[in-house]
Amino acid sequence: MNGFFYGKLACGNLKKNGRLYLPYILAAVGIGAMYYIMVALTGDEGIMEMPGAVELKMIMSLGCGVIMVFAVIFLFYTNSFLMKRRKKEFGLFHILGMEKRHIGKMMFWETCIVGAISIAGGLLAGIILYKLVVLVLLNITGLEVSFGFRISIPGAATVAACFAVIFIMTLLYNLRQVQKANAIELLHSGSQGEREPKTRWLLALVGLAALGLAYGIAIVTEDPVGAMLLFFVAVLLVVLGTYCLFTAGSIAVLKMMRRNKGYYYKTKHFTSVSGMIYRMKQNAVGLANICILSTMVLVMVSGTVSLYIGVNDIVNTRYPKDFSITGYDVPDQEKAALKEMLLQAAEESGLTVGETTEYTTLGITAWKSGENIKLAASETERAEGEICIFQLITLEEYARCSGDQQELAEDEILVSVRQGEEGDQAYSINGLNFKIKGYVADLDLEGLDNNVVFDGYFVVVKDNQVLDQIDKIQREAYGDNASTRNYCIYADLSGEAQQKKDCGRRLEELIEAYNQGKAEESHLAARLDIKEEQREGFLIFCGGFLFLGVFLGFVFLMATVLIIYYKQVSEGYEDKGRFEIMQKVGMSPKEVRASIHSQVLKVFFLPLVMACIHLTMAFPMLNRLLALFNLRNPQLFAVCTITCVGIFAVIYGIVFGITAKAYYRIVGEQK
């Protein structure tokens, strides 16, 4: 038998099994196209020359890695469905006289055909869709749309090489599966797993404990930085708990349903519950995969959509006014010069300076344990305390900015708690003792709390002499890493966005000249932040994340749909014989349909319900993670999350209707 014969036989087999292979090929084409788009975006010279290119490249490189890892796992996983359905076919070939090496050659040609179609289709789809994707990316990031059509040769070569390796790996796996099984095992492979699984209470309890611990971490963790560190621990616990509960817990629940005689001995429930118990070990893995993928889609899309929609909140929190000038350790006699630069730039640009806020503050990092505040803490002191940010201003600055007139002794302070413990009577800062005279309302000073992700305390001291004492302590403690005393100016200007940018460029020139005059210092003397420029930067950053989140969300959604489809098709073939028997003993087609509907409904919507529970319990932690990006708007995040869940549920329901019909068609086919 020559290669042409095996190729023809392989084509016939693929055509005969089109119901199984067509979704597999379409999925491979889709993943290949998306991987090409990501690789091409990473190397697109036109995009890399634009503002924010570094951030975009970092985000796209992350997407490349995620898609590649996912492609390997997903294609292997779906390949296992194909092999399970075809082992009986291979066994029949073997009994009819084909040796395993002949079957191997046939499988080689099948893999070559499927791989060639998938790679070629993926590249073609990727090349065609690439320009559309670029337009979408540039639109959501606010960047200038470029003209022209590009084909990334390195990107195409990378896709072809990577997917060729994946298909070779699946071929080797399939050959090994056939090689180690005899003809009888291949013929009866479809009947494996019929023994009723045992109820494994220990595994179910492990799953409950893992989910309970993960949910506890998500709810209890208050610190955004702590949330970031513990997030991946919680994710691993959720994955472990989901697999354990679906594998062991589902069987326990089904057996409890079976013990409920009033429920179990109804025709539509009897067949579905008994059938699900016998195959739950295999089904549980598929259900857990669907649940985890659904959770990933909801978390990624809701989080990135919230960041993108909330970009104005982020910018307004970090940069409350049009211009922010920060002078580092600026002598009192030079503060007026910095303000004069702002007035000069505004006058030259034809703009007027509006509301202005200015103050001097000293920000220090310390470890707080009760009333004891330690700078440059030892390992023991760090373990016992909580890292905090203290912002200190003088009473004169406080009165001028807030209008609140107070009196303080040298050893007295006022405290405003932005985030942390309230109720202390005194503070001891490296041995320097202060009595807390009182707590004041939140200090509404622009920019003072824009980066507080740790516990934050605003402290008002009597005068500059006291501030000098604390400054001396922190410089001795931290040396070259000590904080500077910052003179901050926040100002709004009248005019359009472009006029403000022009004014900003002139102000940058003036501040750069000022910094050059301080060239002997180890740090910049002053820095300028322009709100409109920062808005553009954040729009690129958040838009890039939105693009990646929706892009990967679509990849995972496609995987979810395909796993659901294969699971229902696989169950349909396995249930076909059972329902034929039930019809022969008197079950009507209507009763068969009702039983199918009952089974598919339970199996199908359980992962969605569980994914929603995961998302609900993760909401507090996700909200704190968004605070790291300065998005502190739980209402916005809640609305985005609910909207994403609703859209996802609609898509999920549509897939349910399609798979239920496919399931019934298979079960209702006549031999």
XYZ file of C-alpha atoms in Angstrom:
671
model
C 0.000 0.000 0.000
C 1.486 3.328 -1.064
C 1.208 6.772 0.453
C -1.591 7.749 -1.936
C -3.799 4.992 -0.505
C -3.244 6.149 3.083
C -3.873 9.749 2.079
C -7.140 8.811 0.376
C -8.164 6.682 3.360
C -7.327 9.549 5.723
C -9.472 11.971 3.691
C -12.378 9.532 3.807
C -12.032 9.100 7.561
C -11.973 12.839 8.167
C -15.029 13.332 5.981
C -16.883 10.523 7.758
C -16.004 12.035 11.146
C -16.699 15.594 10.038
C -19.018 16.208 12.981
C -16.017 15.716 15.280
C -13.175 17.165 13.218
C -14.805 20.314 11.814
C -15.111 22.086 15.221
C -11.562 20.942 16.090
C -10.155 22.398 12.862
C -12.148 25.620 13.261
C -10.830 26.012 16.814
C -7.243 25.408 15.667
C -7.726 27.944 12.853
C -9.113 30.486 15.329
C -6.293 30.040 17.850
C -3.708 30.129 15.052
C -5.175 33.363 13.694
C -5.162 34.982 17.118
C -1.608 33.878 17.822
C -0.480 35.319 14.479
C -2.214 38.615 15.255
C -0.526 38.851 18.662
C 2.925 38.004 17.274
C 2.467 40.440 14.381
C 1.352 43.230 16.732
C 4.430 42.689 18.896
C 6.729 43.185 15.898
C 4.750 45.840 14.004
C 7.246 48.667 13.396
C 4.484 51.200 12.773
C 2.885 50.574 16.156
C 6.236 50.372 17.941
C 7.065 53.924 16.779
C 3.935 55.358 18.391
C 3.629 56.844 21.902
C 3.120 54.136 24.523
C 4.791 51.506 22.324
C 6.763 50.027 25.222
C 3.601 49.393 27.256
C 1.759 47.960 24.242
C 4.637 45.615 23.385
C 4.774 44.365 26.970
C 1.021 43.692 26.985
C 1.062 41.962 23.580
C 4.069 39.816 24.549
C 2.121 38.665 27.592
C -0.782 37.778 25.303
C 1.511 35.743 23.015
C 2.713 33.640 25.921
C -0.786 33.035 27.266
C -2.185 32.007 23.867
C 0.738 29.653 23.150
C 0.433 27.842 26.489
C -3.324 27.696 26.077
C -3.020 26.339 22.511
C -0.903 23.393 23.693
C -3.238 22.508 26.571
C -6.454 23.053 24.655
C -5.522 21.205 21.452
C -4.278 18.237 23.480
C -7.476 18.279 25.527
C -9.796 18.346 22.514
C -7.626 15.747 20.770
C -8.457 13.353 23.626
C -12.158 13.642 22.716
C -11.376 12.699 19.123
C -9.247 9.731 20.145
C -11.883 8.387 22.496
C -14.501 8.424 19.742
C -12.171 6.832 17.169
C -10.481 4.070 19.174
C -13.313 1.695 18.311
C -12.849 2.549 14.634
C -9.105 1.819 14.850
C -9.848 -1.469 16.600
C -12.161 -2.459 13.760
C -9.450 -1.631 11.197
C -7.041 -3.825 13.159
C -9.442 -6.779 13.249
C -10.096 -6.417 9.505
C -6.390 -6.950 8.825
C -4.620 -3.596 9.120
C -1.469 -3.727 11.190
C -0.776 -1.029 13.734
C 1.961 0.426 11.552
C -0.615 0.813 8.763
C -3.003 2.501 11.186
C -0.100 4.713 12.226
C 0.527 5.762 8.606
C -3.151 6.553 8.199
C -3.080 8.635 11.394
C 0.043 10.402 10.110
C -1.778 11.477 6.955
C -4.833 12.545 8.954
C -2.647 14.694 11.198
C -0.857 16.181 8.174
C -4.161 17.097 6.534
C -5.691 18.531 9.716
C -2.462 20.368 10.582
C -2.017 21.812 7.092
C -5.615 23.047 6.948
C -5.399 24.472 10.473
C -2.078 26.268 9.949
C -2.962 27.575 6.486
C -6.447 28.606 7.607
C -5.096 30.231 10.753
C -2.503 32.247 8.841
C -5.004 33.274 6.166
C -7.594 34.334 8.756
C -4.933 36.092 10.823
C -3.561 38.028 7.852
C -7.055 39.057 6.720
C -8.209 40.082 10.215
C -4.944 41.729 11.246
C -5.720 45.152 9.801
C -9.177 45.159 11.411
C -7.664 44.245 14.776
C -5.032 46.997 14.431
C -7.775 49.539 13.701
C -9.693 48.405 16.800
C -6.541 48.564 18.966
C -5.565 52.035 17.739
C -9.125 53.266 18.162
C -9.506 52.158 21.798
C -6.042 53.461 22.709
C -6.631 56.793 20.994
C -3.575 56.444 18.747
C -3.342 57.682 15.163
C -4.555 55.164 12.587
C -1.842 54.206 10.084
C -2.465 53.277 6.472
C -1.097 50.286 4.586
C -1.325 46.527 4.794
C 1.439 44.446 6.352
C 2.160 40.739 6.425
C 4.499 39.644 9.188
C 6.799 36.974 7.734
C 8.434 36.292 11.141
C 4.960 36.050 12.670
C 3.771 33.583 10.027
C 6.915 31.480 10.450
C 6.472 31.442 14.235
C 2.844 30.327 13.964
C 3.652 27.603 11.417
C 6.562 26.258 13.483
C 4.754 26.298 16.835
C 1.564 24.683 15.566
C 3.514 22.101 13.556
C 5.229 21.070 16.799
C 1.862 20.864 18.593
C 0.367 18.625 15.889
C 3.479 16.412 15.878
C 3.127 16.050 19.654
C -0.551 15.082 19.347
C 0.342 12.545 16.624
C 2.978 10.930 18.849
C 0.482 10.806 21.709
C -2.195 9.214 19.499
C 0.256 6.651 18.079
C 1.257 5.665 21.600
C -2.395 5.245 22.600
C -3.027 2.896 19.675
C 0.292 1.070 20.021
C -0.143 0.129 23.689
C -3.750 -1.118 23.265
C -4.794 -4.404 21.679
C -7.687 -4.789 19.265
C -10.184 -5.828 21.955
C -9.299 -2.848 24.154
C -9.710 -0.509 21.199
C -13.091 -1.983 20.291
C -14.406 -1.686 23.826
C -12.797 1.656 24.710
C -16.120 3.419 24.326
C -17.609 1.269 27.057
C -14.961 2.092 29.652
C -15.951 4.023 32.733
C -19.338 2.303 33.208
C -18.539 1.121 36.750
C -20.320 3.295 39.283
C -17.828 5.677 40.907
C -17.455 5.657 44.675
C -18.372 8.637 46.790
C -15.044 10.158 47.839
C -15.947 12.292 50.821
C -12.330 13.178 51.633
C -11.797 14.681 48.180
C -15.090 16.559 48.451
C -14.035 17.978 51.835
C -10.644 19.001 50.387
C -12.508 20.855 47.639
C -14.761 22.621 50.140
C -11.770 23.557 52.298
C -9.795 24.892 49.305
C -12.700 27.019 48.103
C -13.436 28.206 51.646
C -9.810 29.274 52.112
C -9.724 31.003 48.709
C -12.970 32.853 49.407
C -11.672 33.815 52.854
C -8.480 35.272 51.365
C -10.525 37.261 48.837
C -12.863 38.696 51.476
C -10.457 39.286 54.373
C -7.456 40.766 52.504
C -7.744 44.552 52.850
C -4.351 45.708 51.612
C -4.210 46.099 47.785
C -0.557 45.024 47.701
C -1.397 42.020 49.860
C -4.269 41.259 47.486
C -1.835 41.247 44.566
C 0.539 38.860 46.360
C -2.247 36.500 47.479
C -4.267 36.641 44.260
C -2.419 33.785 42.567
C -2.595 31.690 45.747
C -6.363 32.194 45.760
C -6.548 31.307 42.049
C -4.710 28.015 42.609
C -6.995 27.185 45.544
C -10.085 27.926 43.432
C -8.820 25.673 40.624
C -8.062 22.864 43.111
C -11.384 23.285 44.879
C -13.342 23.385 41.619
C -11.816 20.147 40.326
C -12.286 18.378 43.671
C -15.896 19.478 44.064
C -16.899 18.646 40.507
C -15.127 15.289 40.669
C -16.184 14.135 44.145
C -18.881 16.549 45.255
C -21.015 16.120 42.138
C -21.103 12.352 42.589
C -22.137 12.771 46.223
C -24.943 15.157 45.215
C -26.178 12.833 42.453
C -26.298 9.892 44.846
C -28.258 12.032 47.299
C -30.686 12.811 44.471
C -30.958 9.101 43.749
C -31.844 8.413 47.377
C -34.742 10.874 47.035
C -37.285 8.344 45.722
C -39.952 10.942 44.913
C -37.547 12.764 42.624
C -35.528 9.871 41.233
C -38.371 7.591 40.118
C -39.692 9.999 37.524
C -38.952 9.056 33.940
C -37.155 12.271 32.980
C -35.032 12.219 36.155
C -34.364 8.476 36.375
C -32.463 8.207 33.088
C -30.526 11.458 33.435
C -29.426 10.968 37.063
C -28.449 7.323 36.619
C -26.542 8.074 33.409
C -24.714 11.024 34.936
C -23.618 8.990 37.962
C -21.994 6.347 35.779
C -19.976 8.812 33.742
C -19.475 11.576 36.298
C -15.750 11.032 36.710
C -15.180 11.942 33.056
C -17.904 14.601 32.990
C -16.597 16.263 36.122
C -13.277 17.174 34.503
C -15.081 18.717 31.530
C -17.470 20.627 33.799
C -14.592 21.921 35.921
C -12.757 23.060 32.783
C -15.863 24.896 31.581
C -16.301 26.519 35.008
C -12.668 27.675 35.217
C -12.634 28.985 31.633
C -15.921 30.826 32.233
C -14.504 32.402 35.388
C -11.378 33.490 33.498
C -13.483 35.111 30.776
C -15.633 37.001 33.289
C -12.695 38.174 35.427
C -10.563 39.340 32.492
C -13.289 41.097 30.550
C -15.008 42.768 33.529
C -11.675 43.941 34.971
C -10.256 45.357 31.740
C -13.570 46.973 30.738
C -13.718 48.659 34.160
C -10.161 49.975 33.769
C -10.914 51.364 30.319
C -14.220 52.996 31.245
C -12.729 54.304 34.493
C -9.643 55.839 32.878
C -10.920 59.345 33.701
C -11.347 58.372 37.360
C -7.772 57.057 37.387
C -6.356 60.222 35.827
C -8.424 62.554 38.040
C -7.259 60.701 41.161
C -3.583 60.835 40.242
C -3.659 64.281 38.592
C -6.525 66.327 40.088
C -5.599 69.512 38.205
C -4.290 70.338 34.727
C -0.680 70.857 35.836
C 1.230 69.320 38.719
C 4.660 70.714 39.602
C 6.701 68.950 42.264
C 9.873 70.528 43.596
C 12.262 68.281 45.527
C 13.974 69.836 48.572
C 13.371 73.273 47.089
C 14.650 76.122 49.292
C 11.943 78.534 50.443
C 13.433 81.370 48.380
C 13.069 79.326 45.149
C 9.434 78.277 45.601
C 8.188 81.533 44.144
C 10.366 80.929 41.050
C 8.589 77.641 40.306
C 5.192 79.297 40.565
C 6.405 82.149 38.362
C 7.358 79.603 35.642
C 3.743 78.418 35.602
C 2.416 81.972 35.280
C 4.952 82.799 32.541
C 4.103 79.698 30.453
C 0.375 80.385 30.800
C 0.782 84.044 29.776
C 2.893 83.147 26.717
C 0.234 80.594 25.676
C -2.638 83.036 26.119
C -4.135 81.125 29.041
C -5.091 82.184 32.535
C -4.256 80.243 35.676
C -7.344 79.221 37.617
C -7.648 77.614 41.036
C -4.246 76.740 42.498
C -3.246 74.618 45.478
C 0.276 74.620 46.890
C 1.826 73.043 49.952
C 5.010 71.393 51.227
C 4.880 67.830 52.479
C 7.242 65.147 53.720
C 6.271 61.578 52.861
C 7.932 58.732 54.752
C 7.538 54.964 54.690
C 7.465 53.245 58.082
C 6.259 50.133 59.893
C 3.466 50.736 62.400
C 2.803 48.440 65.343
C 0.147 50.002 67.531
C 1.429 53.440 68.537
C 5.047 52.589 67.726
C 6.267 53.804 64.327
C 9.621 52.479 63.150
C 11.716 53.738 60.244
C 14.282 51.364 58.689
C 12.689 48.579 60.712
C 14.410 45.285 61.424
C 13.019 42.014 60.089
C 11.332 41.344 63.449
C 9.768 44.812 63.551
C 8.557 44.433 59.969
C 6.952 41.098 60.794
C 5.165 42.580 63.816
C 4.008 45.784 62.109
C 2.187 46.990 59.011
C 3.873 49.019 56.290
C 2.384 52.517 56.146
C 2.809 55.813 54.328
C 2.897 58.965 56.468
C 2.410 62.378 54.856
C 3.445 65.229 57.146
C 2.585 68.923 56.758
C 2.883 71.894 59.067
C -0.028 73.455 60.926
C 0.349 76.639 58.860
C 0.028 74.662 55.576
C -2.943 72.747 56.990
C -4.783 75.911 58.056
C -4.167 77.606 54.698
C -5.373 74.617 52.665
C -8.303 73.490 54.820
C -9.417 76.707 56.547
C -9.445 74.855 59.865
C -7.698 76.930 62.562
C -6.067 74.823 65.300
C -3.335 75.229 67.899
C -0.620 72.660 68.637
C 2.193 72.297 71.121
C 5.559 71.021 69.913
C 4.750 67.470 71.045
C 1.193 67.482 69.681
C -0.070 66.389 66.266
C -3.328 66.119 64.350
C -4.002 62.942 62.386
C -6.229 62.159 59.422
C -6.547 58.456 58.611
C -7.024 57.768 54.917
C -6.704 54.022 55.333
C -5.644 52.285 58.538
C -6.203 52.238 62.300
C -7.956 55.085 64.094
C -8.030 55.491 67.867
C -4.353 55.724 68.852
C -3.573 58.249 71.597
C 0.062 58.879 70.683
C 2.796 58.102 68.145
C 6.445 57.298 68.805
C 8.513 57.866 65.648
C 11.885 56.200 66.221
C 11.747 57.392 69.835
C 10.396 60.889 69.081
C 7.097 61.035 70.996
C 3.931 62.900 70.048
C 0.475 63.129 71.601
C -2.434 62.940 69.187
C -4.514 66.023 70.007
C -7.295 64.926 67.726
C -8.403 63.298 64.501
C -9.532 65.541 61.667
C -11.676 64.842 58.641
C -10.045 63.611 55.448
C -7.659 66.211 54.109
C -8.924 67.034 50.641
C -5.537 68.047 49.269
C -4.867 67.409 45.600
C -2.377 64.638 44.917
C -1.719 63.860 48.580
C -3.295 60.408 48.504
C -3.048 59.437 44.851
C -0.646 56.557 45.392
C -1.734 55.241 48.783
C -2.057 51.487 48.339
C -0.730 50.843 51.843
C -2.303 52.204 55.016
C -2.093 55.988 54.811
C -1.897 58.602 57.578
C -1.778 62.395 57.214
C -0.021 64.022 60.147
C -0.123 67.741 60.988
C 2.846 68.975 63.071
C 3.266 72.357 64.758
C 5.872 73.978 62.496
C 8.928 73.512 60.288
C 11.168 72.950 63.299
C 9.235 69.800 64.226
C 9.159 68.763 60.580
C 12.944 69.241 60.446
C 13.347 66.893 63.427
C 11.360 64.134 61.711
C 13.151 64.799 58.419
C 16.511 64.404 60.167
C 15.413 61.076 61.710
C 14.279 59.637 58.375
C 17.440 60.786 56.553
C 19.602 59.112 59.209
C 17.489 55.962 58.955
C 17.350 55.680 55.159
C 20.502 57.464 53.998
C 20.560 57.842 50.213
C 17.075 56.311 50.030
C 15.538 58.955 52.272
C 12.497 60.903 51.084
C 12.735 64.481 49.894
C 10.600 67.320 51.183
C 8.259 68.069 48.301
C 6.872 71.448 47.327
C 3.720 70.775 45.279
C 1.789 73.133 43.006
C -1.511 72.016 41.444
C -3.193 74.389 39.004
C -6.067 74.453 36.526
C -5.823 76.503 33.335
C -8.515 77.908 31.079
C -8.523 76.802 27.444
C -8.753 73.795 25.157
C -6.817 70.553 25.550
C -4.377 71.400 22.733
C -3.692 74.847 24.205
C -2.907 73.215 27.537
C -0.502 70.823 25.812
C 1.267 73.753 24.136
C 1.484 75.527 27.474
C 2.798 72.322 29.016
C 5.585 72.093 26.444
C 6.659 75.663 27.231
C 6.541 74.939 30.968
C 8.620 71.792 30.407
C 11.304 73.930 28.747
C 11.384 76.299 31.719
C 11.558 73.479 34.270
C 14.232 71.671 32.253
C 16.338 74.834 32.323
C 15.769 75.044 36.075
C 16.870 71.412 36.499
C 20.013 71.997 34.447
C 20.958 74.719 36.879
C 20.766 72.083 39.626
C 22.802 69.506 37.704
C 25.161 68.915 40.617
C 22.311 67.445 42.698
C 21.734 63.681 42.655
C 18.059 64.011 41.758
C 15.833 66.258 39.678
C 15.057 69.567 41.317
C 11.525 69.678 39.880
C 9.123 67.599 37.810
C 6.100 68.495 35.719
C 3.056 66.287 35.098
C 0.546 67.413 32.471
C -2.906 65.926 32.941
C -3.768 65.668 29.235
C -0.512 63.870 28.417
C -1.010 61.504 31.333
C -4.573 60.849 30.165
C -3.243 59.796 26.756
C -0.701 57.496 28.403
C -3.302 55.872 30.639
C -5.681 55.522 27.692
C -2.984 53.586 25.820
C -2.233 51.435 28.866
C -5.861 50.699 29.801
C -6.880 50.357 26.142
C -4.112 47.825 25.618
C -5.321 45.861 28.624
C -8.919 46.047 27.373
C -7.822 44.748 23.986
C -5.874 41.899 25.581
C -8.685 41.068 28.004
C -11.359 40.905 25.300
C -8.991 39.095 22.932
C -8.071 36.398 25.450
C -11.651 36.339 26.687
C -12.752 35.445 23.167
C -10.105 32.709 23.001
C -11.299 31.183 26.272
C -14.942 31.580 25.259
C -14.243 29.701 22.037
C -12.577 26.961 24.074
C -15.550 26.825 26.436
C -17.986 26.445 23.548
C -15.912 23.693 21.931
C -15.513 21.730 25.171
C -19.268 21.956 25.728
C -19.949 20.817 22.174
C -17.602 17.837 22.374
C -18.921 16.877 25.778
C -22.504 16.841 24.547
C -21.611 15.013 21.323
C -19.601 12.437 23.273
C -22.460 11.936 25.724
C -24.926 11.731 22.866
C -23.082 8.795 21.293
C -22.778 7.061 24.660
C -26.448 7.628 25.539
C -27.785 6.593 22.145
C -27.886 2.901 22.971
C -29.477 3.525 26.356
C -32.304 5.629 24.953
C -32.955 3.109 22.182
C -33.461 0.521 24.910
C -35.732 2.887 26.874
C -37.873 3.508 23.781
C -38.129 -0.225 23.160
C -39.453 -0.776 26.679
C -42.151 1.859 26.231
C -40.624 5.339 26.572
C -42.152 7.837 24.125
C -40.038 10.266 22.067
C -41.505 13.080 24.191
C -40.280 11.407 27.365
C -36.867 10.849 25.769
C -36.643 14.561 24.941
C -37.707 15.517 28.488
C -35.026 13.250 29.946
C -32.391 14.703 27.617
C -33.444 18.237 28.525
C -33.222 17.445 32.247
C -29.716 15.985 31.905
C -28.293 18.679 29.638
C -29.810 21.457 31.755
C -28.206 20.186 34.966
C -24.829 19.503 33.384
C -24.716 22.642 31.283
C -25.655 25.385 33.724
C -23.796 24.080 36.780
C -20.420 25.491 35.571
C -22.004 28.894 34.849
C -23.585 29.068 38.303
C -20.294 28.051 39.932
C -18.358 30.607 37.851
C -20.733 33.345 39.031
C -20.186 32.251 42.648
C -16.400 32.379 42.120
C -16.690 35.864 40.615
C -18.940 37.117 43.421
C -16.555 35.911 46.127
C -13.537 37.310 44.245
C -15.164 40.733 43.793
C -13.644 42.350 46.949
C -10.119 41.201 46.051
C -10.486 42.226 42.401
C -11.744 45.626 43.515
C -8.617 46.079 45.656
C -6.405 45.020 42.770
C -8.005 47.727 40.638
C -7.053 50.187 43.402
C -3.415 49.522 42.481
C -4.242 51.252 39.183
C -5.881 54.102 41.169
C -9.358 52.949 40.156
C -11.369 53.208 43.366
C -14.896 52.998 41.991
C -16.643 49.816 43.231
C -19.945 50.899 41.678
C -18.405 51.110 38.202
C -16.725 47.724 38.621
C -19.999 46.189 39.856
C -21.942 47.517 36.848
C -19.268 46.281 34.406
C -19.180 42.873 36.097
C -22.961 42.424 36.077
C -23.123 43.506 32.427
C -20.367 41.064 31.434
C -22.086 38.237 33.323
C -25.381 39.022 31.574
C -23.820 39.050 28.086
C -21.854 35.887 28.829
C -25.003 34.151 30.133
C -26.866 35.002 26.911
C -24.030 33.549 24.797
C -23.948 30.550 27.114
C -27.691 30.050 26.643
C -27.373 30.188 22.851
C -24.665 27.527 22.973
C -26.918 25.484 25.252
C -29.674 25.506 22.647
C -27.298 24.435 19.860
C -25.642 21.637 21.841
C -28.970 20.315 23.119
C -30.160 19.968 19.511
C -26.922 18.230 18.500
C -27.266 15.882 21.471
C -30.858 14.993 20.576
C -30.040 14.481 16.895
C -27.381 11.921 17.826
C -29.582 10.143 20.352
C -32.539 10.145 17.968
C -30.587 8.744 14.986
C -31.772 5.353 13.796
C -29.326 2.524 13.347
